[in-house]
mmCIF file of C-alpha atoms in Angstrom:
data_model
loop_
_atom_site.group_PDB
_atom_site.id
_atom_site.type_symbol
_atom_site.label_atom_id
_atom_site.label_comp_id
_atom_site.label_asym_id
_atom_site.label_seq_id
_atom_site.Cartn_x
_atom_site.Cartn_y
_atom_site.Cartn_z
ATOM 1 C CA MET A 1 16.396 -25.425 18.873
ATOM 2 C CA THR A 2 14.015 -23.169 16.931
ATOM 3 C CA VAL A 3 13.187 -23.262 13.248
ATOM 4 C CA MET A 4 15.030 -19.961 12.854
ATOM 5 C CA GLU A 5 18.180 -21.510 14.343
ATOM 6 C CA THR A 6 18.044 -24.631 12.173
ATOM 7 C CA THR A 7 17.345 -22.832 8.897
ATOM 8 C CA GLY A 8 19.566 -19.823 9.457
ATOM 9 C CA THR A 9 16.611 -17.590 8.643
ATOM 10 C CA SER A 10 16.505 -14.346 10.560
ATOM 11 C CA THR A 11 13.507 -12.592 9.026
ATOM 12 C CA ASP A 12 9.784 -13.093 9.370
ATOM 13 C CA SER A 13 8.720 -14.571 6.027
ATOM 14 C CA CYS A 14 5.088 -13.701 6.796
ATOM 15 C CA ALA A 15 5.833 -9.979 6.999
ATOM 16 C CA GLY A 16 5.497 -9.379 3.244
ATOM 17 C CA PRO A 17 7.775 -9.504 0.268
ATOM 18 C CA PRO A 18 11.492 -9.245 0.994
ATOM 19 C CA GLN A 19 12.844 -5.784 0.349
ATOM 20 C CA ALA A 20 15.811 -5.673 -1.994
ATOM 21 C CA GLU A 21 18.295 -2.838 -1.825
ATOM 22 C CA ARG A 22 17.530 0.079 -4.093
ATOM 23 C CA ARG A 23 20.214 1.174 -6.505
ATOM 24 C CA PRO A 24 21.627 4.700 -6.409
ATOM 25 C CA ASP A 25 19.887 7.272 -8.615
ATOM 26 C CA GLY A 26 21.322 7.134 -12.108
ATOM 27 C CA GLU A 27 21.863 3.381 -11.790
ATOM 28 C CA ASP A 28 18.225 2.678 -10.989
ATOM 29 C CA SER A 29 16.915 0.597 -13.840
ATOM 30 C CA TYR A 30 14.646 -2.177 -12.541
ATOM 31 C CA THR A 31 12.880 -4.924 -14.474
ATOM 32 C CA ILE A 32 9.224 -5.630 -13.893
ATOM 33 C CA SER A 33 10.210 -8.746 -11.871
ATOM 34 C CA GLU A 34 12.402 -6.651 -9.602
ATOM 35 C CA VAL A 35 9.551 -4.171 -9.079
ATOM 36 C CA VAL A 36 7.247 -7.088 -8.251
ATOM 37 C CA ALA A 37 9.778 -8.123 -5.579
ATOM 38 C CA PHE A 38 10.010 -4.559 -4.213
ATOM 39 C CA THR A 39 6.293 -3.836 -4.113
ATOM 40 C CA GLY A 40 4.466 -7.139 -3.777
ATOM 41 C CA LEU A 41 2.292 -6.096 -6.720
ATOM 42 C CA THR A 42 1.872 -8.477 -9.627
ATOM 43 C CA ALA A 43 3.293 -7.817 -13.083
ATOM 44 C CA HIS A 44 -0.298 -7.794 -14.329
ATOM 45 C CA THR A 45 -1.182 -5.010 -11.862
ATOM 46 C CA LEU A 46 1.862 -2.968 -12.889
ATOM 47 C CA ARG A 47 0.916 -3.250 -16.569
ATOM 48 C CA TRP A 48 -2.700 -2.369 -15.739
ATOM 49 C CA TYR A 49 -1.564 0.727 -13.779
ATOM 50 C CA GLU A 50 0.364 1.801 -16.861
ATOM 51 C CA ARG A 51 -2.561 1.108 -19.204
ATOM 52 C CA ILE A 52 -5.077 3.153 -17.174
ATOM 53 C CA GLY A 53 -2.688 6.080 -16.746
ATOM 54 C CA LEU A 54 -1.919 5.558 -13.080
ATOM 55 C CA MET A 55 1.781 5.111 -13.825
ATOM 56 C CA PRO A 56 3.774 7.776 -15.592
ATOM 57 C CA HIS A 57 5.578 6.843 -18.802
ATOM 58 C CA ILE A 58 7.792 3.845 -18.107
ATOM 59 C CA ASP A 59 11.126 3.759 -19.923
ATOM 60 C CA ARG A 60 11.958 0.765 -22.084
ATOM 61 C CA SER A 61 15.221 -1.041 -22.746
ATOM 62 C CA HIS A 62 16.550 -1.462 -26.282
ATOM 63 C CA THR A 63 14.676 -4.806 -26.339
ATOM 64 C CA GLY A 64 11.386 -3.213 -25.273
ATOM 65 C CA GLN A 65 11.417 -4.374 -21.646
ATOM 66 C CA ARG A 66 9.983 -1.986 -19.089
ATOM 67 C CA ARG A 67 12.620 -0.273 -16.947
ATOM 68 C CA TYR A 68 11.478 1.310 -13.702
ATOM 69 C CA SER A 69 13.355 3.957 -11.700
ATOM 70 C CA ASN A 70 13.568 4.835 -8.009
ATOM 71 C CA GLY A 71 11.033 7.574 -8.736
ATOM 72 C CA ASP A 72 8.654 4.925 -10.108
ATOM 73 C CA LEU A 73 9.118 2.883 -6.919
ATOM 74 C CA ASP A 74 8.370 5.997 -4.840
ATOM 75 C CA TRP A 75 5.237 6.608 -6.915
ATOM 76 C CA LEU A 76 4.098 2.992 -6.442
ATOM 77 C CA ASP A 77 4.611 3.403 -2.693
ATOM 78 C CA LEU A 78 2.325 6.454 -2.735
ATOM 79 C CA VAL A 79 -0.246 4.594 -4.856
ATOM 80 C CA GLY A 80 -0.165 1.771 -2.298
ATOM 81 C CA LYS A 81 -0.850 4.263 0.488
ATOM 82 C CA LEU A 82 -3.691 5.837 -1.496
ATOM 83 C CA ARG A 83 -5.172 2.369 -2.046
ATOM 84 C CA LEU A 84 -5.081 1.794 1.723
ATOM 85 C CA THR A 85 -7.071 4.992 2.220
ATOM 86 C CA GLY A 86 -9.848 3.542 0.086
ATOM 87 C CA MET A 87 -9.374 6.195 -2.589
ATOM 88 C CA PRO A 88 -11.170 5.064 -5.758
ATOM 89 C CA VAL A 89 -8.903 4.132 -8.681
ATOM 90 C CA ALA A 90 -10.523 6.862 -10.782
ATOM 91 C CA ASP A 91 -9.408 9.459 -8.199
ATOM 92 C CA MET A 92 -5.895 8.014 -8.172
ATOM 93 C CA VAL A 93 -5.765 8.258 -11.964
ATOM 94 C CA ARG A 94 -7.045 11.843 -11.733
ATOM 95 C CA TYR A 95 -4.323 12.643 -9.206
ATOM 96 C CA ALA A 96 -1.692 11.131 -11.542
ATOM 97 C CA GLU A 97 -3.044 13.233 -14.424
ATOM 98 C CA LEU A 98 -2.888 16.365 -12.286
ATOM 99 C CA MET A 99 0.710 15.557 -11.330
ATOM 100 C CA ARG A 100 1.667 15.286 -14.994
ATOM 101 C CA GLU A 101 -0.084 18.572 -15.816
ATOM 102 C CA GLY A 102 2.248 20.504 -13.549
ATOM 103 C CA GLU A 103 2.361 23.050 -10.763
ATOM 104 C CA HIS A 104 -0.781 24.911 -11.799
ATOM 105 C CA THR A 105 -2.781 21.903 -10.489
ATOM 106 C CA TYR A 106 -1.582 22.204 -6.880
ATOM 107 C CA GLY A 107 -4.999 23.440 -5.736
ATOM 108 C CA ASP A 108 -6.834 20.517 -7.339
ATOM 109 C CA ARG A 109 -4.354 18.036 -5.893
ATOM 110 C CA PHE A 110 -4.711 19.634 -2.469
ATOM 111 C CA GLU A 111 -8.513 19.319 -2.620
ATOM 112 C CA LEU A 112 -8.355 15.681 -3.735
ATOM 113 C CA LEU A 113 -5.947 14.698 -0.973
ATOM 114 C CA GLU A 114 -7.800 16.759 1.633
ATOM 115 C CA ALA A 115 -11.085 14.989 0.784
ATOM 116 C CA THR A 116 -9.313 11.642 1.055
ATOM 117 C CA ARG A 117 -7.859 12.665 4.405
ATOM 118 C CA ARG A 118 -11.349 13.517 5.705
ATOM 119 C CA ASP A 119 -12.570 10.091 4.575
ATOM 120 C CA VAL A 120 -9.656 8.399 6.362
ATOM 121 C CA ILE A 121 -10.385 10.284 9.599
ATOM 122 C CA THR A 122 -14.024 9.184 9.396
ATOM 123 C CA ARG A 123 -12.977 5.570 8.806
ATOM 124 C CA ILE A 124 -10.542 5.696 11.727
ATOM 125 C CA ALA A 125 -13.336 6.903 14.019
ATOM 126 C CA GLU A 126 -15.598 4.095 12.780
ATOM 127 C CA LEU A 127 -12.845 1.549 13.362
ATOM 128 C CA GLN A 128 -12.208 2.924 16.868
ATOM 129 C CA ASP A 129 -15.930 2.470 17.670
ATOM 130 C CA THR A 130 -15.774 -1.061 16.285
ATOM 131 C CA LEU A 131 -12.655 -1.794 18.335
ATOM 132 C CA ALA A 132 -14.418 -0.587 21.496
ATOM 133 C CA VAL A 133 -17.316 -2.983 20.814
ATOM 134 C CA LEU A 134 -14.896 -5.862 20.250
ATOM 135 C CA ASP A 135 -13.006 -5.008 23.448
ATOM 136 C CA ARG A 136 -16.266 -5.047 25.451
ATOM 137 C CA LYS A 137 -17.228 -8.427 23.973
ATOM 138 C CA ILE A 138 -13.754 -9.885 24.592
ATOM 139 C CA ASN A 139 -13.811 -8.685 28.210
ATOM 140 C CA PHE A 140 -17.297 -10.132 28.705
ATOM 141 C CA TYR A 141 -16.275 -13.551 27.366
ATOM 142 C CA ALA A 142 -13.007 -13.540 29.315
ATOM 143 C CA LYS A 143 -14.885 -12.905 32.599
ATOM 144 C CA ALA A 144 -17.690 -15.314 31.712
ATOM 145 C CA GLY A 145 -15.178 -18.002 30.778
ATOM 146 C CA ARG A 146 -13.270 -17.597 34.050
ATOM 147 C CA ALA A 147 -16.505 -17.696 36.044
ATOM 148 C CA TYR A 148 -17.598 -20.838 34.210
ATOM 149 C CA GLU A 149 -14.257 -22.572 34.853
ATOM 150 C CA GLU A 150 -14.351 -21.602 38.553
ATOM 151 C CA GLU A 151 -17.913 -22.885 38.893
ATOM 152 C CA LYS A 152 -17.015 -26.130 37.119
ATOM 153 C CA ALA A 153 -13.937 -26.621 39.315
ATOM 154 C CA GLY A 154 -15.712 -25.660 42.550
#
């Protein structure tokens, strides 16, 4: 019997934070704790994003609690992708500012994302070179290990 069978668990708990179901638009009012569960970000990070201007205006409840929408979750997903590209936070904030300024900033947004895309392509090429080196080393040690074991057994 496996651990999965004995616990009744059917998901990989190491795969990241569990994804809750999003509410339909119009009913999408999430607390900061719910957004933490959706995104895996900390509440501190979410507040910091808001403070530095990376997050658009976040609505508040009548008691002053932050209330996030599906659009905010979509934005945080994009920010997460931009972080993975290695885009500097200052560029992400600039992109957010351009978004808020409106359609007349399409050209600037295009240039910012295009530059980031070029950087990602360069990094991918570097990682592919690194992977090739690792593959050569792994193959060398696999063959050397087999040869050693055969010699030892022989």
